[in-house]
Amino acid sequence: MKNDLTVRLRLIADLSRNYAVPESRIIDVGSDHGMLPVYCLKNGIFGRAVLTDINEAPAARSASAVADNCLSDRAEVICTDGLDGVELCRNDVVVMAGLGGNNIRDIIARLITRDGDILKDVTFILQPQKSIPELREYLAVSGFDIDDEECCFESGFYYCVLCVKYTGKPRGLTDREIYYGPVMLKKFGERREYKEFLDRVYGVRARGDKRIAKVLEEPYEQSNS
Ligand SMILES: C[S@@+](CC[C@H](N)C(=O)[O-])C[C@H]1O[C@@H](n2cnc3c(N)ncnc32)[C@H](O)[C@@H]1O
């Protein structure tokens, strides 16, 4: 069980570890197969877990993964939309991986209304499948700071993972930060292939999108290349 996560899930587990303290729970939203929280519990990254899924079949898969690994006393599986019905606690690490950016935005929007200040004591590890710039922009204007960003390559795709904290203070991002990521921009010296991948994707999109086209036209000094 030590090494059987995919590259993408392993990155998410490693980033989650950075925010875990002994009482932290991992709350895996859209858990499906349940592999991430099972790995985290079995490897001592977290002591407790909550797994949610909006659909019954994946929630049943999560429940089987928990039971098969004899973790039922430390993990709860709930069939629900996002975190509806789940009370957040201080130092929780909430993962939303493999969901669309707009879906993640909607789940987080409900939390801001519901939970307010407790969100300041929670970390969000987000791996949106799409609409990543839109999610970054939403998070910034809604009072979230991107604390860290990482990327990985798996089965022909690049994935981006955002580590996010709620401050309650909206902040502005430049268009370049929205598209490339405020933290990722500082890492492009070591993540050259990911930058080149994004340049190619945005180069195509720029043909029909003036906002991206403007970002690509602006001169840019890369700080640590
Ligand atoms: C592509 S799978 C990702 C599974 C896992 N998180 C991963 O990254 O490998 C997406 C899962 O999210 C669930 N899902 C989609 N929207 C959701 C929502 N609003 N709340 C909870 N689960 C959701 C789906 O049912 C599905 O099982």
Short mmCIF file of C-alpha atoms and ligand atoms in Angstrom, two decimals:
data_model
loop_
_atom_site.label_atom_id
_atom_site.label_comp_id
_atom_site.label_asym_id
_atom_site.label_seq_id
_atom_site.Cartn_x
_atom_site.Cartn_y
_atom_site.Cartn_z
CA MET A 1 0.00 0.00 0.00
CA LYS A 2 2.98 2.33 0.45
CA ASN A 3 3.49 3.28 -3.21
CA ASP A 4 0.34 2.43 -5.05
CA LEU A 5 -1.02 5.89 -5.85
CA THR A 6 -0.86 7.37 -9.32
CA VAL A 7 1.55 10.27 -9.87
CA ARG A 8 -1.29 12.81 -9.63
CA LEU A 9 -2.76 11.40 -6.42
CA ARG A 10 0.71 11.00 -4.95
CA LEU A 11 1.39 14.71 -5.54
CA ILE A 12 -1.90 15.57 -3.83
CA ALA A 13 -1.02 13.33 -0.88
CA ASP A 14 2.43 14.92 -0.60
CA LEU A 15 1.02 18.46 -0.71
CA SER A 16 -1.67 17.54 1.83
CA ARG A 17 1.05 16.28 4.17
CA ASN A 18 2.54 19.80 4.22
CA TYR A 19 -0.61 21.12 5.94
CA ALA A 20 -1.34 18.20 8.27
CA VAL A 21 -0.99 18.49 12.05
CA PRO A 22 -1.71 15.54 14.38
CA GLU A 23 -5.44 16.32 14.78
CA SER A 24 -6.03 17.07 11.09
CA ARG A 25 -8.62 15.13 9.10
CA ILE A 26 -8.44 14.67 5.36
CA ILE A 27 -11.80 15.39 3.79
CA ASP A 28 -11.85 14.05 0.24
CA VAL A 29 -14.70 15.56 -1.77
CA GLY A 30 -15.61 13.50 -4.82
CA SER A 31 -13.60 10.58 -3.46
CA ASP A 32 -14.93 7.93 -5.89
CA HIS A 33 -12.45 5.00 -5.48
CA GLY A 34 -11.29 6.35 -2.10
CA MET A 35 -7.64 5.66 -2.88
CA LEU A 36 -6.29 9.00 -1.64
CA PRO A 37 -7.72 8.97 1.91
CA VAL A 38 -7.03 5.22 2.27
CA TYR A 39 -3.38 5.85 1.34
CA CYS A 40 -3.16 8.83 3.70
CA LEU A 41 -4.60 6.87 6.63
CA LYS A 42 -2.47 3.79 5.98
CA ASN A 43 0.69 5.87 5.67
CA GLY A 44 0.05 7.93 8.82
CA ILE A 45 -0.35 11.26 7.00
CA PHE A 46 -3.77 11.74 8.62
CA GLY A 47 -5.42 9.96 11.54
CA ARG A 48 -9.03 10.43 10.39
CA ALA A 49 -10.84 10.90 7.10
CA VAL A 50 -14.19 11.90 5.66
CA LEU A 51 -15.00 10.78 2.10
CA THR A 52 -17.87 12.37 0.22
CA ASP A 53 -19.35 11.71 -3.19
CA ILE A 54 -22.50 13.07 -4.78
CA ASN A 55 -23.28 9.80 -6.54
CA GLU A 56 -24.27 6.56 -4.87
CA ALA A 57 -22.08 4.17 -6.92
CA PRO A 58 -18.79 6.03 -6.24
CA ALA A 59 -19.80 6.54 -2.60
CA ALA A 60 -20.29 2.75 -2.40
CA ARG A 61 -16.82 2.27 -3.97
CA SER A 62 -15.35 4.58 -1.33
CA ALA A 63 -17.12 2.64 1.43
CA SER A 64 -15.73 -0.64 0.06
CA ALA A 65 -12.19 0.77 -0.07
CA VAL A 66 -12.49 1.89 3.54
CA ALA A 67 -13.92 -1.45 4.70
CA ASP A 68 -11.47 -3.56 2.67
CA ASN A 69 -8.58 -1.73 4.35
CA CYS A 70 -10.11 -2.12 7.84
CA LEU A 71 -10.37 1.66 8.27
CA SER A 72 -14.07 1.95 9.14
CA ASP A 73 -13.28 3.17 12.66
CA ARG A 74 -11.28 6.12 11.27
CA ALA A 75 -13.12 7.03 8.07
CA GLU A 76 -16.67 8.12 7.38
CA VAL A 77 -18.24 7.94 3.90
CA ILE A 78 -21.08 10.33 3.11
CA CYS A 79 -23.13 10.52 -0.10
CA THR A 80 -23.65 14.27 -0.49
CA ASP A 81 -23.04 17.27 -2.73
CA GLY A 82 -19.63 18.75 -1.85
CA LEU A 83 -19.48 19.31 1.90
CA ASP A 84 -23.21 19.61 2.49
CA GLY A 85 -23.90 18.10 5.90
CA VAL A 86 -20.19 17.90 6.81
CA GLU A 87 -19.09 20.10 9.69
CA LEU A 88 -15.57 21.46 9.22
CA CYS A 89 -13.07 21.47 12.10
CA ARG A 90 -9.86 23.42 12.71
CA ASN A 91 -6.89 22.04 10.74
CA ASP A 92 -9.02 19.99 8.36
CA VAL A 93 -7.41 19.50 4.95
CA VAL A 94 -10.11 19.46 2.27
CA VAL A 95 -9.18 17.88 -1.07
CA MET A 96 -11.22 18.36 -4.24
CA ALA A 97 -9.49 16.49 -7.04
CA GLY A 98 -10.71 15.51 -10.48
CA LEU A 99 -13.74 17.84 -10.31
CA GLY A 100 -14.34 20.69 -12.74
CA GLY A 101 -13.26 24.16 -11.64
CA ASN A 102 -16.82 25.49 -11.72
CA ASN A 103 -18.05 22.60 -9.60
CA ILE A 104 -15.28 23.33 -7.06
CA ARG A 105 -16.23 27.04 -7.14
CA ASP A 106 -19.88 26.25 -6.38
CA ILE A 107 -18.94 23.96 -3.46
CA ILE A 108 -16.63 26.63 -2.00
CA ALA A 109 -19.21 29.40 -2.52
CA ARG A 110 -21.66 27.49 -0.32
CA LEU A 111 -18.98 27.11 2.37
CA ILE A 112 -18.26 30.85 2.50
CA THR A 113 -21.94 31.52 3.16
CA ARG A 114 -22.24 28.66 5.65
CA ASP A 115 -18.97 28.60 7.59
CA GLY A 116 -17.35 32.05 7.43
CA ASP A 117 -14.36 32.32 9.76
CA ILE A 118 -13.76 28.58 10.44
CA LEU A 119 -12.57 28.43 6.83
CA LYS A 120 -9.48 30.39 7.94
CA ASP A 121 -8.35 27.31 9.87
CA VAL A 122 -8.86 24.89 6.97
CA THR A 123 -6.60 24.17 3.99
CA PHE A 124 -7.98 23.40 0.55
CA ILE A 125 -6.01 21.25 -1.89
CA LEU A 126 -7.64 21.69 -5.28
CA GLN A 127 -6.93 19.83 -8.50
CA PRO A 128 -9.43 21.13 -11.04
CA GLN A 129 -9.75 19.16 -14.28
CA LYS A 130 -10.71 22.29 -16.23
CA SER A 131 -11.51 26.03 -15.83
CA ILE A 132 -8.34 26.52 -13.78
CA PRO A 133 -7.89 30.26 -14.56
CA GLU A 134 -11.56 30.89 -13.79
CA LEU A 135 -11.17 29.11 -10.44
CA ARG A 136 -8.02 31.12 -9.58
CA GLU A 137 -9.84 34.35 -10.31
CA TYR A 138 -12.87 33.33 -8.26
CA LEU A 139 -10.70 32.31 -5.30
CA ALA A 140 -8.78 35.61 -5.32
CA VAL A 141 -11.85 37.86 -5.39
CA SER A 142 -13.53 35.67 -2.75
CA GLY A 143 -10.76 36.07 -0.17
CA PHE A 144 -8.58 33.00 -0.78
CA ASP A 145 -4.80 33.09 -1.15
CA ILE A 146 -2.93 30.53 -3.22
CA ASP A 147 -0.24 29.35 -0.82
CA ASP A 148 1.38 26.84 -3.16
CA GLU A 149 0.91 25.40 -6.63
CA GLU A 150 2.43 22.31 -8.19
CA CYS A 151 2.05 20.38 -11.41
CA CYS A 152 2.61 16.82 -12.57
CA PHE A 153 2.46 14.82 -15.78
CA GLU A 154 0.54 11.57 -15.90
CA SER A 155 -0.73 9.48 -18.81
CA GLY A 156 -0.21 12.24 -21.37
CA PHE A 157 -1.79 15.06 -19.33
CA TYR A 158 -0.50 17.86 -17.12
CA TYR A 159 -2.32 18.40 -13.85
CA CYS A 160 -2.16 21.48 -11.65
CA VAL A 161 -2.73 21.39 -7.89
CA LEU A 162 -3.51 24.52 -5.84
CA CYS A 163 -3.01 24.75 -2.06
CA VAL A 164 -5.39 27.43 -0.87
CA LYS A 165 -6.09 29.25 2.41
CA TYR A 166 -9.03 31.50 3.23
CA THR A 167 -8.18 34.97 4.56
CA GLY A 168 -11.51 36.67 3.94
CA LYS A 169 -9.62 39.49 2.20
CA PRO A 170 -10.19 39.70 -1.55
CA ARG A 171 -7.07 40.28 -3.59
CA GLY A 172 -6.39 41.09 -7.19
CA LEU A 173 -4.44 38.90 -9.56
CA THR A 174 -2.95 40.08 -12.82
CA ASP A 175 -4.22 38.31 -15.92
CA ARG A 176 -0.84 36.58 -16.20
CA GLU A 177 -1.24 35.26 -12.62
CA ILE A 178 -4.79 34.11 -13.38
CA TYR A 179 -3.67 32.08 -16.41
CA TYR A 180 -0.29 30.79 -15.22
CA GLY A 181 -0.73 30.86 -11.44
CA PRO A 182 0.88 33.38 -9.06
CA VAL A 183 3.05 30.73 -7.38
CA MET A 184 3.65 28.65 -10.50
CA LEU A 185 5.02 31.72 -12.29
CA LYS A 186 7.86 31.76 -9.74
CA LYS A 187 8.60 28.06 -10.34
CA PHE A 188 8.76 28.08 -14.11
CA GLY A 189 12.56 28.01 -13.99
CA GLU A 190 12.24 24.38 -12.80
CA ARG A 191 8.86 23.64 -14.43
CA ARG A 192 9.84 24.65 -17.94
CA GLU A 193 7.93 21.87 -19.71
CA TYR A 194 4.71 22.80 -17.91
CA LYS A 195 5.16 26.45 -18.95
CA GLU A 196 5.74 25.37 -22.54
CA PHE A 197 2.61 23.22 -22.38
CA LEU A 198 0.54 26.18 -21.09
CA ASP A 199 2.07 28.47 -23.75
CA ARG A 200 0.93 26.04 -26.44
CA VAL A 201 -2.59 25.68 -25.00
CA TYR A 202 -3.04 29.44 -24.56
CA GLY A 203 -1.46 30.12 -27.95
CA VAL A 204 -4.31 28.18 -29.55
CA ARG A 205 -6.99 29.74 -27.34
CA ALA A 206 -5.62 33.25 -27.97
CA ARG A 207 -6.94 33.10 -31.54
CA GLY A 208 -10.48 33.52 -30.18
CA ASP A 209 -9.81 35.09 -26.78
CA LYS A 210 -8.49 38.66 -26.58
CA ARG A 211 -7.74 38.45 -22.86
CA ILE A 212 -5.32 35.55 -23.31
CA ALA A 213 -3.90 37.10 -26.46
CA LYS A 214 -3.04 40.26 -24.47
CA VAL A 215 -1.26 38.23 -21.78
CA LEU A 216 0.83 36.43 -24.40
CA GLU A 217 1.73 39.73 -26.10
CA GLU A 218 2.93 41.41 -22.87
CA PRO A 219 6.68 41.34 -22.29
CA TYR A 220 7.50 39.07 -19.35
CA GLU A 221 10.66 38.78 -17.30
CA GLN A 222 10.88 35.31 -15.83
CA SER A 223 12.36 35.71 -12.37
CA ASN A 224 14.20 32.42 -11.83
CA SER A 225 14.75 30.90 -15.25
C1 LIG B 1 -13.22 12.03 -11.78
S1 LIG B 1 -13.74 11.47 -10.21
C2 LIG B 1 -12.33 11.93 -9.22
C3 LIG B 1 -12.07 10.91 -8.16
C4 LIG B 1 -10.89 11.27 -7.25
N1 LIG B 1 -11.15 12.46 -6.48
C5 LIG B 1 -9.62 11.44 -8.04
O1 LIG B 1 -9.12 12.57 -8.14
O2 LIG B 1 -9.11 10.44 -8.57
C6 LIG B 1 -14.92 12.71 -9.74
C7 LIG B 1 -15.84 12.24 -8.61
O3 LIG B 1 -16.44 13.40 -8.04
C8 LIG B 1 -17.79 13.13 -7.79
N2 LIG B 1 -18.47 14.44 -7.74
C9 LIG B 1 -18.74 15.27 -8.77
N3 LIG B 1 -19.33 16.39 -8.32
C10 LIG B 1 -19.42 16.27 -6.97
C11 LIG B 1 -19.94 17.09 -5.94
N4 LIG B 1 -20.50 18.26 -6.21
N5 LIG B 1 -19.85 16.66 -4.67
C12 LIG B 1 -19.31 15.46 -4.38
N6 LIG B 1 -18.82 14.63 -5.32
C13 LIG B 1 -18.87 15.03 -6.60
C14 LIG B 1 -18.22 12.20 -8.93
O4 LIG B 1 -19.34 11.43 -8.57
C15 LIG B 1 -16.97 11.35 -9.09
O5 LIG B 1 -17.01 10.20 -8.29
#
